[in-house]
Amino acid sequence: MLLASAVVVWEWLNEHGRWRPYSPAVSHHIEAVARAGPRAGGSVVLGQADSRLAPYIIDLQSMHQFRQDTGTIRPVRRSYYDPSSAPGKGVVWEWENDSGSWTPYDMDVGITIQRAYEKQHPWVDLSTIGFCYVIDFATMGQINRQTQRKRRVRRRLDMVYPLVSGTLPKSQSWPASPGAAAAPPAPTCACPQCLLVMSVKAAVSAGGLGAATLQPRKAPPAPPAAPKAPAPAPGAKAADGTAAARGSLKVLASQGGRQQAASTPALSSVVSAASPPGPGAGSGKAPRPGLGTLNRSHLQRLAIAQSRVLIASGVPTVPVKNLNGSSPVNPALAGITGILMSAAGLPVCLTRPPKLVLHPPPVSKSEIQSIPGISHTCRKTTKKQAKKGKTPEEVLKKYLQKVRHPPDEDCTICMERLSAPSGYKGPQSAIKPDLVGKLAKCGHIFHLHCLVAMYNNGNKDGSLQCPTCKTIYGVKTGTQPPGKMEYHIIPHALPGHSDCKTIRIIYNIPPGVQGPEHPNPGKSFTARGFPRHCYLPDSEKGRKVLKLLLVAWDRRLIFAIGTSSTTGESDTVIWNEIHHKTEFGSNLTGHGYPDINYLDNVLAELAAQGITEESLAQEKD
């Protein structure tokens, strides 16, 4: 035990092994429950402090956070910091992520930044605490020392984290105070989630149900016995089974404290109150009926009734799946329903969600190979435009046939009859508005005046695309800004392509100033997320796709400048209708593998841009 004064910050462990702080308001809420001791029940409903955290419950006995809708479990801890540091002053340092929202730094990083800020240093180097970033206070920016990429940072004031003084435990333990259990019981919260949690705990105590425990799938050493659930207050009545689950929400870790389960957790069987009494049990009273006495149909009706109560009370609901497929209990809280199903002997497995795997394992330079049949390993583009026709009229002349007697149809550009003059009201050209022409390949007919206007509003690169069927005449080029494309083979296989290695493509486009072919000439544009890593299987079809992507890169068709559909940012580099796979080892976002149709789909997208195997022969010529 230590005699000191400190602020308490509650933190949770993310998938990258970093301890992330809860907000001051949430930490105050957790700390209040922890200080109340066992009389508060040992479970913290985070939705009471922050509605965005409604699915989360913290079990203070095991120091784990449990997400009810997915079953995800993460360790939590109770950390102490100097009252004169950032959390003791309510100072929060945040960085701007790619979506434009603000993310708080880890607590140790925020404290380091605040310490340098208070000493009026012009900047602070975070490499001393393991990060390759420099924070520039003059510009309020974060600079990546390796890539030189910059992000905005900000300093804001929030609540001060809870302050404790006197005797502090050396580790994060619960109860927070040895004398807390002797204090009078606190009034019960009346929110739906707390009522649900407390009714479950009352059912456990009254009915003798054992607490559900999370155990690793591999047989570990026997864990210590779980502590006995606290008895209900005298005269307390167990909640009705149709309104609340008769099982425990507590998640007791075999190792307790801050240790994280090493493998995917599974919900163990729940001992029913109707089970035969063990050795030493009292023999004077009949066993109380429990969930174990219910058959499958009765349990389903009970869970459906429970889900209706939860929906009516406003508790968030989600679909639930068990090992045999979709559960008939839909919607209901996954955690509570899982306990119900486990109590009745139905198969239940609460698993952590799959992880996003964007990049392959580290690859050394000696393991990187060039691609057979493709010269070099890098391509660059410049601002040089493709060759233009002398005039729009000369360009159209190559692709059109004159029509002396127009059909009785509409021109799909101006929507006027072909037998009438063009309805285009823009700048006049030398072509008469009543002349009509037919495109040679596809045979679609338009006013010549409309086709000239359409060409002038495009890239003016000497090519033409039919507005009706998208047939391309000539060589279509785009407006991709200057950059670099690298490509090579790495010795790792993609999911679904275990029989071959992987082609890695790295695109890198720096920010710059828009040219005359871009939406806002002379205005600067941003380039977010570069370098961008993309992956193809090193198969025959994969190499074919790469060769066509190289043609698309040379024709400036991979990227464009416009408005991002994900962030809404304008004047930024965006993908240009040719999809790439940017996830290496997963497919959580739809941009990864396995995807059996991807290579065929991207070949079709390239063909829509006028890039086919014939294009490869044209490039050689």
Coordinates of C-alpha atoms in Angstrom, one line a residue:
M1 CA 0.0 0.0 0.0
L2 CA 1.2 3.5 -0.8
L3 CA 0.5 6.8 0.9
A4 CA -0.1 9.3 -1.9
S5 CA -2.5 11.5 -3.8
A6 CA -3.3 10.7 -7.4
V7 CA -5.9 10.9 -10.2
V8 CA -7.4 7.6 -11.3
V9 CA -7.7 6.8 -15.0
W10 CA -9.6 3.7 -16.1
E11 CA -8.2 2.2 -19.3
W12 CA -9.0 -0.7 -21.7
L13 CA -6.7 -2.8 -23.8
N14 CA -7.2 -2.6 -27.6
E15 CA -6.3 -5.1 -30.3
H16 CA -2.9 -3.5 -30.8
G17 CA -1.8 -4.0 -27.2
R18 CA -2.3 -0.3 -26.3
W19 CA -4.1 0.8 -23.2
R20 CA -6.7 3.3 -24.2
P21 CA -8.3 5.7 -21.6
Y22 CA -11.9 6.0 -20.9
S23 CA -13.2 9.6 -20.9
P24 CA -13.2 11.5 -17.6
A25 CA -17.0 11.1 -17.2
V26 CA -16.8 7.3 -17.8
S27 CA -13.9 7.0 -15.4
H28 CA -15.8 8.9 -12.7
H29 CA -18.7 6.4 -13.2
I30 CA -16.5 3.3 -13.0
E31 CA -14.6 4.7 -10.0
A32 CA -17.8 5.4 -8.1
V33 CA -19.0 1.8 -8.5
A34 CA -15.6 0.5 -7.6
R35 CA -15.4 2.6 -4.4
A36 CA -18.9 1.4 -3.4
G37 CA -17.5 -2.1 -3.1
P38 CA -19.4 -5.4 -3.3
R39 CA -22.7 -3.8 -2.3
A40 CA -22.8 -2.1 -5.8
G41 CA -22.8 -5.6 -7.4
G42 CA -19.4 -5.4 -9.1
S43 CA -20.8 -4.7 -12.5
V44 CA -20.5 -1.3 -14.2
V45 CA -23.0 -0.4 -17.0
L46 CA -21.0 2.1 -19.1
G47 CA -24.2 3.3 -21.0
Q48 CA -25.2 5.2 -17.9
A49 CA -22.2 7.6 -18.3
D50 CA -22.0 7.6 -22.1
S51 CA -24.9 6.5 -24.3
R52 CA -22.5 5.5 -27.1
L53 CA -21.1 2.8 -24.7
A54 CA -24.6 1.2 -24.1
P55 CA -23.5 -2.3 -25.1
Y56 CA -20.6 -2.4 -22.6
I57 CA -20.4 -3.8 -19.1
I58 CA -17.3 -4.0 -16.9
D59 CA -17.0 -6.8 -14.4
L60 CA -14.8 -5.5 -11.6
Q61 CA -14.2 -9.0 -10.2
S62 CA -12.3 -10.1 -13.2
M63 CA -11.3 -6.6 -14.5
H64 CA -12.7 -7.2 -18.0
Q65 CA -15.0 -5.3 -20.3
F66 CA -17.8 -7.3 -21.9
R67 CA -19.7 -6.2 -25.0
Q68 CA -23.2 -7.6 -24.9
D69 CA -24.0 -7.6 -28.6
T70 CA -20.8 -9.3 -29.8
G71 CA -19.5 -11.1 -26.8
T72 CA -16.1 -9.3 -27.1
I73 CA -14.0 -9.3 -23.9
R74 CA -11.2 -6.9 -23.2
P75 CA -9.1 -6.4 -20.1
V76 CA -9.4 -3.1 -18.2
R77 CA -7.2 -1.6 -15.6
R78 CA -7.2 1.2 -13.0
S79 CA -4.1 3.5 -13.3
Y80 CA -2.8 6.3 -11.1
Y81 CA -1.2 9.5 -12.4
D82 CA 0.2 12.6 -10.8
P83 CA -2.5 15.2 -10.0
S84 CA -0.3 17.9 -11.7
S85 CA -0.3 15.9 -15.0
A86 CA -2.7 16.3 -17.9
P87 CA -5.5 14.0 -16.6
G88 CA -5.3 15.9 -13.2
K89 CA -5.9 19.2 -15.0
G90 CA -8.6 17.9 -17.4
V91 CA -6.3 18.4 -20.4
V92 CA -6.9 16.1 -23.4
W93 CA -4.6 16.0 -26.5
E94 CA -6.1 14.6 -29.6
W95 CA -5.1 14.0 -33.3
E96 CA -7.2 14.2 -36.4
N97 CA -7.8 10.9 -38.1
D98 CA -8.5 10.2 -41.8
S99 CA -12.3 10.6 -41.3
G100 CA -11.8 14.1 -39.9
S101 CA -12.8 13.2 -36.3
W102 CA -10.6 13.6 -33.3
T103 CA -8.9 10.7 -31.4
P104 CA -7.3 11.1 -28.0
Y105 CA -3.7 10.1 -27.5
D106 CA -2.8 7.3 -25.1
M107 CA -2.6 8.7 -21.6
D108 CA 1.3 8.5 -21.3
V109 CA 1.6 10.2 -24.7
G110 CA -0.8 13.0 -23.7
I111 CA 1.1 13.5 -20.5
T112 CA 4.4 13.8 -22.4
I113 CA 2.9 16.3 -24.8
Q114 CA 1.4 18.4 -22.1
R115 CA 4.6 18.5 -20.1
A116 CA 6.5 19.9 -23.1
Y117 CA 3.7 22.3 -23.8
E118 CA 3.8 23.7 -20.3
K119 CA 7.6 24.1 -20.5
Q120 CA 6.9 26.2 -23.7
H121 CA 9.1 23.9 -25.8
P122 CA 8.6 24.6 -29.6
W123 CA 8.1 20.9 -30.2
V124 CA 8.4 17.5 -28.6
D125 CA 9.9 14.3 -30.0
L126 CA 7.8 11.2 -29.1
S127 CA 10.5 8.8 -30.1
T128 CA 11.6 8.6 -26.4
I129 CA 8.4 6.8 -25.6
G130 CA 8.3 4.6 -28.7
F131 CA 6.6 6.7 -31.4
C132 CA 8.2 8.1 -34.5
Y133 CA 6.3 11.4 -34.3
V134 CA 7.1 15.0 -33.6
I135 CA 4.5 17.4 -32.3
D136 CA 5.0 21.0 -33.5
F137 CA 3.2 23.4 -31.1
A138 CA 3.7 26.4 -33.5
T139 CA 1.5 24.7 -36.2
M140 CA -0.3 22.3 -33.8
G141 CA 0.6 19.5 -36.1
Q142 CA 1.9 15.9 -35.8
I143 CA 4.7 14.9 -38.2
N144 CA 5.6 11.3 -39.0
R145 CA 9.4 11.3 -39.0
Q146 CA 9.5 8.4 -41.5
T147 CA 6.9 9.5 -44.1
Q148 CA 6.8 13.3 -43.3
R149 CA 3.0 13.0 -43.3
K150 CA 1.4 15.7 -41.2
R151 CA -1.8 15.6 -39.1
R152 CA -3.5 18.3 -37.1
V153 CA -3.5 18.0 -33.3
R154 CA -5.5 19.9 -30.7
R155 CA -5.6 20.5 -27.0
R156 CA -8.9 20.8 -25.2
L157 CA -10.2 20.9 -21.6
D158 CA -12.5 18.3 -20.2
M159 CA -13.5 17.1 -16.7
V160 CA -10.7 16.3 -14.3
Y161 CA -10.3 12.6 -13.7
P162 CA -11.3 11.4 -10.2
L163 CA -8.9 12.2 -7.4
V164 CA -7.9 9.8 -4.7
S165 CA -5.7 10.4 -1.6
G166 CA -4.4 8.5 1.4
T167 CA -3.8 4.8 1.0
L168 CA -3.5 3.6 -2.6
P169 CA -3.2 -0.1 -3.6
K170 CA -0.1 -1.0 -5.6
S171 CA -2.2 -2.8 -8.2
Q172 CA -5.6 -2.3 -9.7
S173 CA -7.8 -4.3 -7.3
W174 CA -11.4 -4.5 -6.4
P175 CA -13.0 -3.6 -4.0
A176 CA -11.3 -0.2 -4.2
S177 CA -11.4 0.3 -0.4
P178 CA -11.2 -2.4 2.2
G179 CA -13.9 -0.7 4.3
A180 CA -16.3 -0.2 1.5
A181 CA -18.3 -3.3 2.1
A182 CA -19.4 -2.2 5.5
A183 CA -21.0 1.0 4.2
P184 CA -24.8 1.2 3.9
P185 CA -26.1 0.0 0.5
A186 CA -26.4 2.6 -2.2
P187 CA -29.8 3.2 -3.8
T188 CA -30.4 1.0 -6.9
C189 CA -30.4 2.7 -10.3
A190 CA -33.7 2.5 -12.2
C191 CA -32.4 2.4 -15.7
P192 CA -33.4 -0.6 -17.8
Q193 CA -29.8 -2.0 -18.1
C194 CA -29.2 -1.8 -14.3
L195 CA -32.5 -3.4 -13.5
L196 CA -31.7 -6.2 -15.9
V197 CA -28.2 -6.7 -14.3
M198 CA -29.5 -6.6 -10.7
S199 CA -32.4 -8.9 -11.5
V200 CA -30.0 -11.4 -12.9
K201 CA -27.8 -11.2 -9.8
A202 CA -30.8 -11.6 -7.6
A203 CA -31.8 -14.7 -9.6
V204 CA -28.3 -16.1 -9.2
S205 CA -28.3 -15.6 -5.4
A206 CA -31.9 -16.8 -4.8
G207 CA -31.8 -19.7 -7.2
G208 CA -28.3 -21.0 -6.5
L209 CA -27.2 -20.6 -10.2
G210 CA -23.4 -20.8 -10.6
A211 CA -21.7 -17.8 -12.3
A212 CA -20.9 -18.2 -16.0
T213 CA -17.1 -18.3 -16.4
L214 CA -14.9 -17.6 -19.4
Q215 CA -12.3 -20.3 -20.0
P216 CA -9.7 -20.7 -22.7
R217 CA -10.4 -23.5 -25.2
K218 CA -7.1 -25.2 -24.3
A219 CA -7.2 -26.8 -20.9
P220 CA -5.3 -24.5 -18.5
P221 CA -4.5 -25.2 -14.8
A222 CA -7.6 -25.2 -12.7
P223 CA -8.6 -21.6 -11.8
P224 CA -9.3 -20.5 -8.3
A225 CA -12.9 -21.0 -7.1
A226 CA -15.2 -18.1 -8.0
P227 CA -16.4 -16.0 -5.1
K228 CA -19.9 -16.6 -3.9
A229 CA -22.5 -14.2 -5.2
P230 CA -23.7 -11.7 -2.6
A231 CA -27.0 -12.6 -1.0
P232 CA -30.0 -10.4 -1.8
A233 CA -31.3 -8.0 0.8
P234 CA -33.9 -9.4 3.3
G235 CA -37.3 -9.6 1.7
A236 CA -35.9 -9.1 -1.8
K237 CA -38.0 -10.8 -4.5
A238 CA -36.4 -12.6 -7.5
A239 CA -37.3 -11.0 -10.8
D240 CA -39.8 -12.7 -13.0
G241 CA -38.3 -15.0 -15.6
T242 CA -40.0 -13.4 -18.6
A243 CA -38.6 -10.0 -17.8
A244 CA -35.0 -10.9 -17.0
A245 CA -32.6 -13.7 -17.7
R246 CA -31.9 -16.1 -14.8
G247 CA -28.2 -16.2 -15.3
S248 CA -25.2 -14.2 -14.4
L249 CA -23.7 -11.3 -16.3
K250 CA -20.5 -11.6 -14.5
V251 CA -17.4 -12.6 -16.5
L252 CA -14.9 -14.2 -14.2
A253 CA -11.4 -14.5 -15.6
S254 CA -9.3 -17.5 -14.5
Q255 CA -6.3 -15.3 -13.9
G256 CA -8.2 -12.1 -12.9
G257 CA -6.9 -8.6 -12.9
R258 CA -5.2 -7.2 -16.0
Q259 CA -4.4 -10.5 -17.8
Q260 CA -6.0 -11.1 -21.1
A261 CA -7.3 -14.5 -22.2
A262 CA -4.8 -16.1 -24.5
S263 CA -7.3 -17.8 -26.8
T264 CA -10.9 -17.2 -27.9
P265 CA -13.2 -17.4 -24.9
A266 CA -16.2 -19.7 -24.8
L267 CA -19.1 -19.6 -22.4
S268 CA -19.1 -22.6 -20.1
S269 CA -22.1 -24.4 -18.9
V270 CA -24.2 -22.8 -16.2
V271 CA -25.1 -25.0 -13.3
S272 CA -28.9 -25.1 -12.9
A273 CA -30.7 -24.7 -9.7
A274 CA -32.5 -27.9 -10.5
S275 CA -29.3 -29.9 -10.7
P276 CA -28.7 -32.5 -8.0
P277 CA -27.2 -31.0 -4.9
G278 CA -23.5 -31.6 -4.4
P279 CA -21.8 -33.1 -1.4
G280 CA -22.5 -31.2 1.8
A281 CA -25.6 -29.5 0.4
G282 CA -28.6 -29.0 2.7
S283 CA -31.3 -31.7 2.3
G284 CA -34.4 -30.2 4.0
K285 CA -35.8 -28.2 1.1
A286 CA -36.9 -29.0 -2.4
P287 CA -34.7 -27.5 -5.1
R288 CA -36.0 -24.3 -6.6
P289 CA -37.0 -24.7 -10.3
G290 CA -34.4 -23.2 -12.7
L291 CA -33.8 -22.7 -16.4
G292 CA -32.3 -26.2 -16.7
T293 CA -35.8 -27.7 -16.3
L294 CA -37.1 -25.9 -19.4
N295 CA -37.2 -27.6 -22.7
R296 CA -36.1 -25.9 -26.0
S297 CA -39.5 -24.5 -26.9
H298 CA -40.1 -23.1 -23.4
L299 CA -36.6 -21.5 -23.4
Q300 CA -37.2 -19.9 -26.8
R301 CA -40.6 -18.4 -25.6
L302 CA -38.8 -17.1 -22.5
A303 CA -36.0 -15.5 -24.5
I304 CA -38.5 -14.0 -27.0
A305 CA -40.5 -12.6 -24.1
Q306 CA -37.3 -11.2 -22.6
S307 CA -36.4 -9.6 -25.9
R308 CA -39.8 -7.9 -26.1
V309 CA -39.3 -6.4 -22.7
L310 CA -35.8 -5.2 -23.6
I311 CA -37.1 -3.6 -26.8
A312 CA -39.9 -1.9 -24.9
S313 CA -37.5 -0.6 -22.4
G314 CA -35.2 0.9 -25.0
V315 CA -32.2 -1.4 -24.5
P316 CA -30.2 -1.7 -27.8
T317 CA -30.9 -5.0 -29.5
V318 CA -29.0 -7.1 -32.1
P319 CA -29.4 -10.4 -33.9
V320 CA -27.9 -13.5 -32.2
K321 CA -26.3 -16.5 -33.9
N322 CA -25.5 -19.9 -32.3
L323 CA -23.4 -22.7 -33.5
N324 CA -26.2 -24.3 -35.4
G325 CA -27.1 -21.2 -37.4
S326 CA -29.5 -18.3 -36.8
S327 CA -31.2 -18.3 -33.5
P328 CA -35.0 -17.9 -33.3
V329 CA -34.4 -15.3 -30.6
N330 CA -34.2 -12.2 -32.8
P331 CA -33.6 -9.5 -31.8
A332 CA -32.2 -9.8 -28.2
L333 CA -29.1 -8.9 -26.3
A334 CA -26.4 -11.4 -27.4
G335 CA -24.8 -11.7 -24.0
I336 CA -28.0 -12.3 -22.0
T337 CA -29.5 -14.6 -24.7
G338 CA -26.2 -16.6 -24.7
I339 CA -26.5 -17.2 -21.0
L340 CA -30.1 -18.3 -21.4
M341 CA -29.2 -20.7 -24.2
S342 CA -26.2 -22.1 -22.3
A343 CA -28.4 -22.7 -19.2
A344 CA -30.7 -24.9 -21.3
G345 CA -27.8 -26.8 -22.8
L346 CA -27.9 -25.2 -26.2
P347 CA -24.6 -24.7 -28.0
V348 CA -23.3 -21.1 -27.6
C349 CA -20.0 -19.6 -28.5
L350 CA -19.1 -16.0 -27.7
T351 CA -16.0 -15.1 -29.8
R352 CA -13.9 -12.1 -30.4
P353 CA -14.6 -10.4 -33.8
P354 CA -12.0 -11.1 -36.5
K355 CA -9.1 -8.7 -36.7
L356 CA -8.4 -6.4 -39.6
V357 CA -5.2 -7.5 -41.3
L358 CA -4.1 -4.8 -43.7
H359 CA -0.5 -5.7 -44.3
P360 CA 1.6 -8.9 -44.6
P361 CA 4.2 -10.0 -42.1
P362 CA 7.5 -8.0 -42.4
V363 CA 9.4 -8.7 -45.6
S364 CA 13.2 -8.1 -46.0
K365 CA 14.6 -6.6 -49.2
S366 CA 16.3 -9.9 -50.1
E367 CA 12.9 -11.6 -50.1
I368 CA 11.3 -9.1 -52.6
Q369 CA 11.4 -10.4 -56.2
S370 CA 10.8 -8.7 -59.5
I371 CA 7.9 -10.0 -61.6
P372 CA 8.8 -12.3 -64.5
G373 CA 7.7 -10.9 -67.9
I374 CA 7.5 -7.3 -66.6
S375 CA 10.4 -5.0 -66.9
H376 CA 11.4 -2.7 -64.0
T377 CA 9.7 -2.5 -60.6
C378 CA 8.5 1.1 -60.7
R379 CA 6.6 3.5 -62.9
K380 CA 6.2 7.3 -62.6
T381 CA 3.8 9.7 -64.1
T382 CA 4.2 13.4 -64.7
K383 CA 2.0 16.4 -65.5
K384 CA 2.5 15.9 -69.2
Q385 CA -0.9 15.7 -71.0
A386 CA -1.7 13.1 -73.7
K387 CA -1.5 14.3 -77.3
K388 CA -4.6 16.3 -78.3
G389 CA -6.4 16.6 -81.6
K390 CA -5.9 19.9 -83.4
T391 CA -9.6 20.8 -83.0
P392 CA -12.7 19.0 -81.6
E393 CA -14.1 18.9 -85.2
E394 CA -11.0 17.0 -86.4
V395 CA -11.3 14.5 -83.5
L396 CA -14.9 13.8 -84.3
K397 CA -14.3 13.4 -88.0
K398 CA -12.2 10.3 -87.3
Y399 CA -15.1 8.5 -85.4
L400 CA -18.3 9.8 -87.1
Q401 CA -20.3 9.1 -90.3
K402 CA -22.6 11.8 -91.6
V403 CA -26.4 11.1 -91.5
R404 CA -28.3 12.7 -94.3
H405 CA -31.8 11.7 -93.1
P406 CA -32.0 11.6 -89.2
P407 CA -34.3 9.1 -87.6
D408 CA -37.4 10.2 -85.7
E409 CA -35.6 9.8 -82.3
D410 CA -34.2 12.0 -79.5
C411 CA -30.6 13.0 -79.2
T412 CA -29.6 11.6 -75.8
I413 CA -27.3 14.5 -75.1
C414 CA -29.7 17.5 -75.6
M415 CA -33.0 15.4 -75.6
E416 CA -34.2 17.3 -78.7
R417 CA -35.4 15.5 -81.8
L418 CA -32.6 14.6 -84.2
S419 CA -34.6 16.1 -87.0
A420 CA -34.6 19.4 -85.2
P421 CA -31.5 21.7 -84.4
S422 CA -29.4 20.9 -81.3
G423 CA -30.8 22.1 -78.0
Y424 CA -27.3 22.9 -76.6
K425 CA -27.1 26.6 -75.6
G426 CA -23.5 26.9 -74.7
P427 CA -20.6 28.5 -76.8
Q428 CA -21.2 28.1 -80.5
S429 CA -18.9 26.1 -82.7
A430 CA -18.3 26.2 -86.4
I431 CA -20.6 23.2 -86.9
K432 CA -24.2 23.9 -87.8
P433 CA -26.6 22.9 -85.0
D434 CA -28.8 20.8 -87.3
L435 CA -26.0 18.4 -88.5
V436 CA -26.3 14.8 -87.3
G437 CA -23.6 12.1 -87.2
K438 CA -23.4 8.4 -86.3
L439 CA -20.6 6.8 -84.3
A440 CA -18.8 4.2 -86.5
K441 CA -18.5 1.3 -84.0
C442 CA -21.7 1.4 -81.9
G443 CA -24.0 3.2 -84.4
H444 CA -25.5 5.6 -82.0
I445 CA -26.6 8.9 -83.5
F446 CA -26.3 12.5 -82.1
H447 CA -26.2 16.1 -83.1
L448 CA -22.6 17.0 -84.1
H449 CA -23.0 20.2 -82.1
C450 CA -23.8 18.2 -78.9
L451 CA -20.8 15.9 -79.4
V452 CA -18.5 18.9 -79.8
A453 CA -19.8 20.4 -76.6
M454 CA -19.4 17.1 -74.8
Y455 CA -15.8 16.7 -76.0
N456 CA -14.9 20.3 -74.9
N457 CA -16.3 19.5 -71.4
G458 CA -14.1 16.4 -71.0
N459 CA -10.4 15.8 -70.9
K460 CA -9.9 16.8 -74.5
D461 CA -7.3 14.1 -75.0
G462 CA -8.2 13.0 -78.6
S463 CA -10.6 10.2 -77.4
L464 CA -14.4 10.1 -77.4
Q465 CA -16.8 7.9 -75.3
C466 CA -20.3 7.2 -76.5
P467 CA -22.7 8.7 -73.9
T468 CA -25.2 5.9 -74.5
C469 CA -23.2 2.6 -74.5
K470 CA -19.8 3.9 -73.2
T471 CA -17.9 2.6 -76.2
I472 CA -14.5 4.3 -76.3
Y473 CA -13.0 5.7 -79.5
G474 CA -9.3 6.4 -79.5
V475 CA -7.2 6.1 -76.3
K476 CA -8.9 7.4 -73.2
T477 CA -6.7 9.1 -70.6
G478 CA -7.5 10.5 -67.2
T479 CA -6.4 13.4 -64.9
Q480 CA -4.4 11.4 -62.3
P481 CA -1.9 13.7 -60.6
P482 CA 1.8 12.9 -60.7
G483 CA 3.1 10.0 -58.6
K484 CA 4.8 6.7 -58.4
M485 CA 3.7 3.0 -58.7
E486 CA 5.9 0.2 -57.4
Y487 CA 5.2 -3.5 -57.9
H488 CA 7.0 -6.7 -56.8
I489 CA 6.5 -10.2 -55.4
I490 CA 6.5 -11.0 -51.7
P491 CA 6.8 -14.5 -50.2
H492 CA 3.3 -14.7 -48.6
A493 CA 0.0 -16.1 -49.8
L494 CA -3.3 -14.3 -49.9
P495 CA -6.4 -16.0 -48.3
G496 CA -7.9 -18.2 -51.0
H497 CA -4.7 -18.2 -53.0
S498 CA -2.5 -20.5 -50.9
D499 CA -0.9 -22.0 -54.1
C500 CA 1.0 -18.9 -55.1
K501 CA 2.9 -15.9 -53.7
T502 CA 1.6 -12.3 -53.7
I503 CA 2.1 -9.3 -56.0
R504 CA 2.3 -6.1 -53.9
I505 CA 1.5 -2.7 -55.5
I506 CA 2.5 0.5 -53.7
Y507 CA 1.0 3.7 -55.0
N508 CA 2.4 7.0 -53.8
I509 CA 1.0 10.4 -54.8
P510 CA 2.1 13.6 -53.0
P511 CA -0.2 16.6 -52.4
G512 CA 0.1 19.4 -54.9
V513 CA -1.6 22.0 -57.0
Q514 CA -4.4 21.2 -59.5
G515 CA -3.7 21.7 -63.2
P516 CA -5.9 22.9 -66.0
E517 CA -7.5 19.5 -66.4
H518 CA -8.6 19.3 -62.8
P519 CA -11.9 20.5 -61.2
N520 CA -10.3 23.6 -59.6
P521 CA -7.2 24.7 -61.5
G522 CA -4.6 26.5 -59.3
K523 CA -6.1 25.2 -56.0
S524 CA -4.1 22.8 -53.8
F525 CA -5.2 19.2 -53.4
T526 CA -4.6 16.7 -50.6
A527 CA -3.5 13.1 -50.9
R528 CA -4.7 11.1 -47.9
G529 CA -3.6 7.6 -47.0
F530 CA -0.5 7.4 -49.2
P531 CA 1.4 5.2 -49.7
R532 CA -1.5 2.8 -50.5
H533 CA -0.6 -0.9 -50.5
C534 CA -2.7 -3.2 -52.8
Y535 CA -2.4 -6.9 -53.4
L536 CA -2.9 -9.4 -56.3
P537 CA -2.3 -13.2 -56.3
D538 CA 0.9 -14.0 -58.3
S539 CA -1.0 -16.2 -60.6
E540 CA -1.4 -16.1 -64.4
K541 CA -4.6 -14.0 -64.2
G542 CA -3.1 -11.9 -61.4
R543 CA -0.1 -11.0 -63.6
K544 CA -2.5 -10.2 -66.5
V545 CA -4.4 -7.8 -64.2
L546 CA -1.1 -6.1 -63.1
K547 CA 0.0 -5.6 -66.8
L548 CA -3.4 -3.9 -67.5
L549 CA -3.1 -1.8 -64.3
L550 CA 0.3 -0.6 -65.5
V551 CA -1.4 0.6 -68.7
A552 CA -4.1 2.3 -66.7
W553 CA -1.4 4.0 -64.6
D554 CA 0.4 5.3 -67.7
R555 CA -2.9 6.6 -69.0
R556 CA -3.6 8.3 -65.6
L557 CA -6.8 6.4 -65.0
I558 CA -6.1 4.8 -61.5
F559 CA -6.8 8.0 -59.5
A560 CA -8.5 11.3 -60.0
I561 CA -9.1 14.5 -58.0
G562 CA -12.5 15.0 -56.6
T563 CA -14.6 14.5 -53.4
S564 CA -14.0 11.5 -51.1
S565 CA -17.1 9.3 -50.7
T566 CA -15.9 8.2 -47.3
T567 CA -14.8 11.5 -45.7
G568 CA -16.6 14.0 -47.8
E569 CA -13.4 16.0 -48.3
S570 CA -13.2 17.9 -51.6
D571 CA -10.1 18.5 -53.7
T572 CA -8.4 15.3 -52.7
V573 CA -7.0 12.3 -54.5
I574 CA -9.7 9.5 -54.9
W575 CA -9.9 6.1 -56.6
N576 CA -11.2 6.3 -60.2
E577 CA -13.6 3.3 -60.7
I578 CA -11.0 0.6 -60.8
H579 CA -11.3 -1.3 -57.5
H580 CA -8.2 -2.5 -55.6
K581 CA -7.7 -4.9 -52.7
T582 CA -6.1 -3.1 -49.8
E583 CA -6.5 -5.8 -47.1
F584 CA -3.9 -8.5 -47.1
G585 CA -5.1 -11.1 -44.7
S586 CA -8.8 -10.4 -44.1
N587 CA -11.9 -9.2 -45.9
L588 CA -13.7 -7.2 -43.2
T589 CA -14.2 -4.1 -45.3
G590 CA -14.9 -5.9 -48.6
H591 CA -11.5 -4.8 -49.9
G592 CA -9.6 -8.0 -49.1
Y593 CA -9.5 -11.8 -49.8
P594 CA -10.9 -14.3 -50.3
D595 CA -12.9 -13.0 -53.2
I596 CA -13.3 -15.5 -56.1
N597 CA -14.8 -12.9 -58.4
Y598 CA -12.4 -10.0 -57.9
L599 CA -10.0 -10.7 -60.8
D600 CA -12.8 -11.0 -63.3
N601 CA -14.5 -7.9 -61.9
V602 CA -11.4 -5.8 -62.1
L603 CA -10.8 -7.0 -65.7
A604 CA -14.3 -5.8 -66.6
E605 CA -13.7 -2.4 -64.9
L606 CA -10.5 -2.0 -66.9
A607 CA -12.3 -2.9 -70.1
A608 CA -14.8 -0.2 -69.3
Q609 CA -11.9 2.3 -69.3
G610 CA -10.8 1.0 -72.7
I611 CA -8.0 -1.2 -71.3
T612 CA -7.9 -4.7 -72.7
E613 CA -5.3 -7.2 -74.0
E614 CA -5.3 -5.2 -77.2
S615 CA -4.1 -2.3 -75.2
L616 CA -1.0 -4.2 -74.3
A617 CA -0.1 -4.6 -77.9
Q618 CA -0.8 -0.9 -78.5
E619 CA 1.6 0.1 -75.7
K620 CA 4.3 -2.1 -77.2
D621 CA 3.8 -0.4 -80.6

